Short mmCIF file of C-alpha atoms (C1' of nucleotides) in Angstrom, two decimals:
data_model
loop_
_atom_site.label_atom_id
_atom_site.label_comp_id
_atom_site.label_asym_id
_atom_site.label_seq_id
_atom_site.Cartn_x
_atom_site.Cartn_y
_atom_site.Cartn_z
CA UNK A 336 -6.13 -8.91 -30.47
CA UNK A 337 -6.00 -10.24 -33.99
CA UNK A 338 -4.63 -7.29 -35.87
CA UNK A 339 -1.23 -6.61 -34.44
CA UNK A 340 -0.57 -3.89 -36.95
CA UNK A 341 -3.51 -1.93 -35.76
CA UNK A 342 -2.65 -2.61 -32.19
CA UNK A 343 0.81 -1.20 -32.59
CA UNK A 344 -0.63 1.88 -34.18
CA UNK A 345 -3.05 2.24 -31.37
CA UNK A 346 -0.29 1.92 -28.80
CA UNK A 347 1.87 4.61 -30.34
CA UNK A 348 -1.17 6.72 -30.79
CA UNK A 349 -2.05 6.59 -27.13
CA UNK A 350 1.46 7.40 -26.06
CA UNK A 351 1.94 10.20 -28.51
CA UNK A 352 -1.32 11.77 -27.56
CA UNK A 353 0.07 12.11 -24.06
CA UNK A 354 3.32 13.61 -25.30
CA UNK A 355 5.29 10.54 -24.42
CA UNK A 356 7.99 9.21 -26.63
CA UNK A 357 7.26 5.74 -27.89
CA UNK A 358 9.65 3.24 -26.42
CA UNK A 359 9.76 -0.50 -26.15
CA UNK A 360 9.01 -0.71 -22.45
CA UNK A 361 6.14 1.69 -22.69
CA UNK A 362 4.64 -0.17 -25.59
CA UNK A 363 5.00 -3.49 -23.82
CA UNK A 364 3.62 -2.33 -20.52
CA UNK A 365 0.76 -0.56 -22.20
CA UNK A 366 0.03 -3.73 -24.13
CA UNK A 367 -0.21 -5.66 -20.91
CA UNK A 368 -2.84 -3.26 -19.69
CA UNK A 369 -4.78 -3.31 -22.94
CA UNK A 370 -4.83 -7.09 -22.97
CA UNK A 371 -5.58 -7.60 -19.32
CA UNK A 372 -9.11 -7.76 -18.07
CA UNK A 373 -8.08 -7.15 -14.51
CA UNK A 374 -5.89 -4.64 -12.78
CA UNK A 375 -2.16 -5.22 -12.57
CA UNK A 376 0.19 -4.83 -9.66
CA UNK A 377 3.82 -3.96 -10.10
CA UNK A 378 4.79 -7.56 -9.51
CA UNK A 379 2.46 -8.88 -12.18
CA UNK A 380 3.96 -6.61 -14.75
CA UNK A 381 7.50 -7.59 -14.09
CA UNK A 382 6.58 -11.23 -14.51
CA UNK A 383 4.12 -11.03 -17.36
CA UNK A 384 6.50 -9.07 -19.48
CA UNK A 385 8.71 -12.14 -19.52
CA UNK A 386 11.45 -10.64 -17.35
CA UNK A 387 12.32 -8.41 -20.24
CA UNK A 388 12.93 -5.17 -18.49
CA UNK A 389 14.22 -3.71 -15.35
CA UNK A 390 12.20 -3.35 -12.20
CA UNK A 391 13.14 0.30 -12.09
CA UNK A 392 11.77 0.89 -15.54
CA UNK A 393 8.48 -0.59 -14.47
CA UNK A 394 8.28 1.74 -11.50
CA UNK A 395 9.06 4.74 -13.61
CA UNK A 396 6.74 3.78 -16.40
CA UNK A 397 3.84 3.20 -14.06
CA UNK A 398 4.44 6.54 -12.45
CA UNK A 399 4.56 8.28 -15.79
CA UNK A 400 1.40 6.56 -16.95
CA UNK A 401 -0.44 7.61 -13.81
CA UNK A 402 0.73 11.21 -14.18
CA UNK A 403 -0.34 11.32 -17.80
CA UNK A 404 -3.74 9.86 -17.12
CA UNK A 405 -3.20 6.59 -18.95
CA UNK A 406 -3.70 4.37 -15.93
CA UNK A 407 -5.06 4.88 -12.45
CA UNK A 408 -4.15 3.41 -9.10
CA UNK A 409 -6.76 1.35 -7.32
CA UNK A 410 -6.88 1.42 -3.54
CA UNK A 411 -6.91 -1.85 -1.66
CA UNK A 412 -6.96 -2.61 2.04
CA UNK A 413 -3.86 -4.68 1.88
CA UNK A 414 -0.58 -3.21 0.83
CA UNK A 415 -0.78 -3.95 -2.83
CA UNK A 416 -1.43 -1.13 -5.25
CA UNK A 417 -2.97 -2.13 -8.52
CA UNK A 418 -3.30 -0.23 -11.74
CA UNK A 419 -5.79 -0.25 -14.56
CA UNK A 420 -6.37 1.70 -17.75
CA UNK A 421 -8.17 4.99 -17.57
CA UNK A 422 -10.97 5.60 -19.96
CA UNK A 423 -10.60 9.25 -20.60
CA UNK A 424 -8.32 10.94 -18.16
CA UNK A 425 -5.93 13.70 -19.03
CA UNK A 426 -2.70 14.83 -17.50
CA UNK A 427 -3.30 15.80 -13.91
CA UNK A 428 -7.01 15.17 -14.27
CA UNK A 429 -8.21 11.79 -13.33
CA UNK A 430 -11.87 11.03 -13.29
CA UNK A 431 -12.03 7.37 -12.65
CA UNK A 432 -15.12 7.56 -10.56
CA UNK A 433 -16.18 4.03 -11.20
CA UNK A 434 -16.52 1.06 -8.94
CA UNK A 435 -13.71 -1.43 -8.45
CA UNK A 436 -14.28 -5.01 -7.57
CA UNK A 437 -11.82 -7.25 -5.76
CA UNK A 438 -12.49 -10.97 -5.75
CA UNK A 439 -11.64 -12.61 -2.48
CA UNK A 440 -11.19 -15.92 -4.19
CA UNK A 441 -9.06 -15.32 -7.27
CA UNK A 442 -7.75 -11.96 -6.03
CA UNK A 443 -8.48 -10.31 -9.34
CA UNK A 444 -9.22 -6.63 -9.28
CA UNK A 445 -11.63 -5.44 -11.90
CA UNK A 446 -12.82 -2.03 -13.04
CA UNK A 447 -16.56 -1.85 -13.40
CA UNK A 448 -16.29 1.12 -15.70
CA UNK A 449 -19.98 1.45 -16.23
CA UNK A 450 -20.94 1.62 -12.61
CA UNK A 451 -20.21 5.11 -11.48
CA UNK A 452 -19.56 5.97 -7.88
CA UNK A 453 -22.64 7.17 -6.04
CA UNK A 454 -23.04 10.66 -4.71
CA UNK A 455 -22.59 10.70 -1.00
CA UNK A 456 -23.79 13.35 1.40
CA UNK A 457 -20.95 14.53 3.55
CA UNK A 458 -21.06 16.35 6.87
CA UNK A 459 -20.95 20.14 6.77
CA UNK A 460 -17.63 21.56 5.79
CA UNK A 461 -16.40 18.61 3.81
CA UNK A 462 -15.86 18.91 0.14
CA UNK A 463 -15.47 15.85 -2.07
CA UNK A 464 -13.40 15.89 -5.20
CA UNK A 465 -13.52 12.22 -5.94
CA UNK A 466 -15.24 9.10 -4.68
CA UNK A 467 -13.59 5.73 -4.89
CA UNK A 468 -15.50 2.55 -4.27
CA UNK A 469 -13.91 -0.82 -3.74
CA UNK A 470 -16.18 -3.80 -3.40
CA UNK A 471 -14.87 -7.03 -2.01
CA UNK A 472 -16.68 -10.20 -2.85
CA UNK A 473 -16.73 -13.05 -5.32
CA UNK A 474 -16.46 -12.46 -9.03
CA UNK A 475 -18.59 -14.12 -11.68
CA UNK A 476 -15.86 -16.53 -12.71
CA UNK A 477 -15.38 -17.79 -9.19
CA UNK A 478 -19.07 -18.10 -8.39
CA UNK A 479 -19.61 -20.37 -11.37
CA UNK A 480 -16.69 -22.70 -10.93
CA UNK T 126 -9.44 12.44 28.27
CA UNK T 127 -9.69 13.80 31.79
CA UNK T 128 -10.11 10.66 33.80
CA UNK T 129 -7.01 8.61 33.24
CA UNK T 130 -8.13 5.99 35.71
CA UNK T 131 -11.21 5.26 33.74
CA UNK T 132 -9.29 5.33 30.51
CA UNK T 133 -6.92 2.70 31.73
CA UNK T 134 -9.79 0.55 32.77
CA UNK T 135 -11.37 0.98 29.42
CA UNK T 136 -8.17 0.00 27.66
CA UNK T 137 -7.73 -3.21 29.58
CA UNK T 138 -11.37 -3.91 29.14
CA UNK T 139 -11.17 -3.68 25.39
CA UNK T 140 -8.12 -5.88 25.22
CA UNK T 141 -9.43 -8.48 27.58
CA UNK T 142 -12.68 -8.70 25.77
CA UNK T 143 -10.74 -9.78 22.71
CA UNK T 144 -8.78 -12.36 24.65
CA UNK T 145 -5.59 -10.38 24.46
CA UNK T 146 -3.24 -10.09 27.34
CA UNK T 147 -2.83 -6.55 28.55
CA UNK T 148 0.64 -5.30 27.83
CA UNK T 149 2.31 -1.92 27.75
CA UNK T 150 2.63 -1.68 24.00
CA UNK T 151 -0.91 -2.71 23.39
CA UNK T 152 -2.21 -0.23 25.91
CA UNK T 153 -0.12 2.56 24.44
CA UNK T 154 -0.98 1.83 20.86
CA UNK T 155 -4.62 1.46 21.67
CA UNK T 156 -4.49 4.77 23.48
CA UNK T 157 -3.12 6.43 20.39
CA UNK T 158 -6.09 5.22 18.43
CA UNK T 159 -8.60 6.22 21.08
CA UNK T 160 -7.15 9.69 21.27
CA UNK T 161 -6.68 10.25 17.57
CA UNK T 162 -9.43 11.70 15.48
CA UNK T 163 -7.86 10.52 12.27
CA UNK T 164 -6.49 7.25 11.06
CA UNK T 165 -2.92 6.28 11.83
CA UNK T 166 -0.26 4.82 9.61
CA UNK T 167 2.48 2.60 10.92
CA UNK T 168 4.93 5.47 10.77
CA UNK T 169 2.72 7.78 12.80
CA UNK T 170 2.49 5.27 15.57
CA UNK T 171 6.18 4.72 15.88
CA UNK T 172 6.71 8.44 16.21
CA UNK T 173 3.75 9.40 18.35
CA UNK T 174 4.53 6.78 20.89
CA UNK T 175 7.72 8.65 21.67
CA UNK T 176 10.02 6.05 20.17
CA UNK T 177 9.23 3.86 23.11
CA UNK T 178 8.88 0.55 21.44
CA UNK T 179 10.23 -1.48 18.66
CA UNK T 180 9.10 -1.19 15.09
CA UNK T 181 8.48 -4.90 15.03
CA UNK T 182 6.18 -4.68 18.01
CA UNK T 183 4.16 -2.07 16.18
CA UNK T 184 3.81 -4.32 13.16
CA UNK T 185 2.75 -7.24 15.26
CA UNK T 186 0.39 -5.26 17.41
CA UNK T 187 -1.35 -3.71 14.43
CA UNK T 188 -1.75 -7.11 12.86
CA UNK T 189 -3.18 -8.54 16.04
CA UNK T 190 -5.57 -5.65 16.43
CA UNK T 191 -6.83 -6.08 12.89
CA UNK T 192 -7.32 -9.80 13.37
CA UNK T 193 -9.20 -9.27 16.60
CA UNK T 194 -11.45 -6.63 15.13
CA UNK T 195 -10.14 -3.73 17.19
CA UNK T 196 -8.94 -1.69 14.24
CA UNK T 197 -9.47 -1.83 10.50
CA UNK T 198 -7.23 -1.04 7.57
CA UNK T 199 -8.29 1.78 5.29
CA UNK T 200 -7.53 1.49 1.60
CA UNK T 201 -5.70 4.32 -0.11
CA UNK T 202 -4.46 4.76 -3.63
CA UNK T 203 -0.95 5.52 -2.58
CA UNK T 204 1.15 2.97 -0.79
CA UNK T 205 0.29 3.97 2.73
CA UNK T 206 -1.98 1.79 4.79
CA UNK T 207 -3.82 3.52 7.57
CA UNK T 208 -5.70 2.11 10.49
CA UNK T 209 -8.60 3.28 12.59
CA UNK T 210 -10.70 1.93 15.43
CA UNK T 211 -13.56 -0.37 14.65
CA UNK T 212 -16.87 0.30 16.24
CA UNK T 213 -18.15 -3.18 16.76
CA UNK T 214 -16.20 -5.75 14.89
CA UNK T 215 -15.39 -9.16 16.20
CA UNK T 216 -12.61 -11.58 15.51
CA UNK T 217 -12.59 -12.42 11.84
CA UNK T 218 -15.71 -10.40 11.25
CA UNK T 219 -15.20 -6.86 10.22
CA UNK T 220 -18.14 -4.74 9.28
CA UNK T 221 -16.65 -1.35 8.78
CA UNK T 222 -18.95 -0.45 5.99
CA UNK T 223 -18.65 3.24 6.52
CA UNK T 224 -17.21 5.96 4.38
CA UNK T 225 -13.62 7.10 4.72
CA UNK T 226 -12.49 10.57 3.91
CA UNK T 227 -8.98 11.57 2.88
CA UNK T 228 -8.11 15.23 2.88
CA UNK T 229 -5.89 16.23 0.01
CA UNK T 230 -4.61 19.18 1.95
CA UNK T 231 -3.72 17.95 5.42
CA UNK T 232 -3.58 14.29 4.39
CA UNK T 233 -5.69 13.25 7.33
CA UNK T 234 -7.79 10.16 6.92
CA UNK T 235 -11.05 10.18 8.78
CA UNK T 236 -13.73 7.59 9.43
CA UNK T 237 -17.20 8.90 8.82
CA UNK T 238 -18.72 6.22 10.98
CA UNK T 239 -22.25 7.41 10.54
CA UNK T 240 -22.24 7.40 6.80
CA UNK T 241 -22.71 3.84 5.71
CA UNK T 242 -21.59 2.59 2.35
CA UNK T 243 -24.32 2.62 -0.27
CA UNK T 244 -25.76 -0.49 -1.83
CA UNK T 245 -24.45 -0.89 -5.32
CA UNK T 246 -25.97 -2.96 -8.08
CA UNK T 247 -23.39 -5.28 -9.52
CA UNK T 248 -23.39 -7.05 -12.86
CA UNK T 249 -24.80 -10.57 -12.95
CA UNK T 250 -22.67 -13.14 -11.25
CA UNK T 251 -20.92 -10.83 -8.87
CA UNK T 252 -21.47 -11.13 -5.20
CA UNK T 253 -20.47 -8.37 -2.79
CA UNK T 254 -19.44 -9.09 0.74
CA UNK T 255 -18.26 -5.65 1.63
CA UNK T 256 -18.24 -2.15 0.15
CA UNK T 257 -15.48 0.30 0.92
CA UNK T 258 -15.76 3.93 0.03
CA UNK T 259 -12.88 6.37 0.08
CA UNK T 260 -13.64 9.98 -0.66
CA UNK T 261 -10.85 12.35 -1.52
CA UNK T 262 -11.41 16.04 -0.99
CA UNK T 263 -10.94 18.79 1.51
CA UNK T 264 -11.86 18.35 5.15
CA UNK T 265 -13.73 20.85 7.25
CA UNK T 266 -10.61 22.06 9.04
CA UNK T 267 -8.83 22.83 5.81
CA UNK T 268 -11.79 24.51 4.14
CA UNK T 269 -12.11 26.98 6.98
CA UNK T 270 -8.50 27.93 7.41
"C1'" DG S 1211 22.23 16.33 -32.13
"C1'" DT S 1212 19.56 16.71 -28.07
"C1'" DA S 1213 16.51 15.50 -24.77
"C1'" DA S 1214 14.47 11.86 -22.87
"C1'" DC S 1215 14.45 6.93 -21.48
"C1'" DT S 1216 16.66 2.72 -19.91
"C1'" DG S 1217 19.36 -0.38 -17.12
"C1'" DC S 1218 22.68 -1.26 -13.73
"C1'" DA S 1219 24.49 -0.52 -9.11
"C1'" DA S 1220 23.62 0.89 -4.85
"C1'" DA S 1221 21.22 3.43 -1.32
"C1'" DA S 1222 17.24 4.05 1.40
"C1'" DT S 1223 12.85 2.06 3.25
"C1'" DA S 1224 9.76 -1.12 4.65
"C1'" DT S 1225 8.44 -5.68 6.24
"C1'" DT S 1226 9.23 -10.37 8.01
"C1'" DT S 1227 11.45 -14.01 10.71
"C1'" DG S 1228 14.09 -16.39 14.47
"C1'" DC S 1229 15.26 -16.55 18.94
"C1'" DA S 1230 16.42 -15.41 23.71
"C1'" DT S 1231 14.37 -12.84 27.37
"C1'" DC S 1232 10.70 -10.77 29.92
"C1'" DC S 1233 5.91 -10.13 31.32
"C1'" DT S 1234 1.00 -11.47 32.00
"C1'" DT S 1235 -2.04 -14.55 33.73
"C1'" DA J 599 5.08 -22.08 36.08
"C1'" DA J 600 3.61 -21.69 31.22
"C1'" DG J 601 2.39 -19.37 27.35
"C1'" DG J 602 2.52 -15.46 25.08
"C1'" DA J 603 4.62 -10.84 23.96
"C1'" DT J 604 8.63 -8.10 23.36
"C1'" DG J 605 13.02 -6.53 21.50
"C1'" DC J 606 17.11 -7.26 19.13
"C1'" DA J 607 19.59 -8.93 15.08
"C1'" DA J 608 19.35 -10.11 10.67
"C1'" DA J 609 17.13 -11.72 6.52
"C1'" DT J 610 13.87 -10.21 2.78
"C1'" DA J 611 11.38 -7.32 0.06
"C1'" DT J 612 10.20 -2.94 -1.84
"C1'" DT J 613 11.05 1.58 -3.61
"C1'" DT J 614 14.15 5.41 -4.79
"C1'" DT J 615 18.23 7.67 -6.63
"C1'" DG J 616 22.45 8.57 -9.49
"C1'" DC J 617 24.64 8.03 -13.48
"C1'" DA J 618 26.48 6.29 -17.90
"C1'" DG J 619 24.97 4.48 -22.09
"C1'" DT J 620 21.20 4.14 -25.51
"C1'" DT J 621 17.19 5.47 -28.16
"C1'" DA J 622 13.43 8.35 -30.05
"C1'" DC J 623 12.48 12.31 -32.51
#
DNA sequence: GTAACTGCAAAATATTTGCATCCTT
DNA sequence: AAGGATGCAAATATTTTGCAGTTAC
């Protein structure tokens, strides 16, 4: 991120497009997502933001972002819920049908945006609206080092 | 479940095979899983068991069962963790690579044991150990009614 | 100016830990 | 009898709610 002017514009742009008023916390939290390569859990955000804002604000902001289609929640087998930017979701309409990767070594959760979830044949009577894939394994960084 | 004698045998059998001592709570909780068609969350278990045993026991029993490969945790995008029986996992070695289905209407989570997770081509450097698929949609019961 | 957002306090939930007692083997 | 499992109490951690003050538009 070299051009902070542009970045700020972009931030406000994103928020405004979703009919959200542009506030400090929203800008900061959105920035975290834009700058992060991997998915963020609630705890990460509180810390990374440099203990600037309230835990409650983080909860509410994340919820708002999910509702508005700015970020999506990623399922994991342990308790932790992680969030990552959506590519092109709209309010109430998520279509984040891409694969998620969780590294068992560094614990990073990564969106593989370009790998779309496969079609899966379901038994009679079942209707799928959305397929989420989470792959556990070792990420490229951890395999190398 | 018509033959309760056999069922009891089966329960003890399962537990003993995993080197677990056979206790009331374990038998009861295991029974819940054997009798349930859908996955159970911690809360379900506490209730279904007829408030017989302590919340802490439920936590510990679930954890033990997961470790021993009796049940597996199913990832969901909301906070709730659900558990379902494993088919043939062993201590420390889960291979529950089947598809899970979550009904958006009745909220039931179901193991589709016979539908195995697809192979997915990952980017260079990534190594998969395990692929989990969660499909959201409408289950057969809810489509009919 | 008004509606919406934040931050604090506190309530409600959920999860973990320690320890004495009880049960399984 | 010995080791492990349970249940209670209590410590932690997590999430939600209410409300007064502040900010964006």
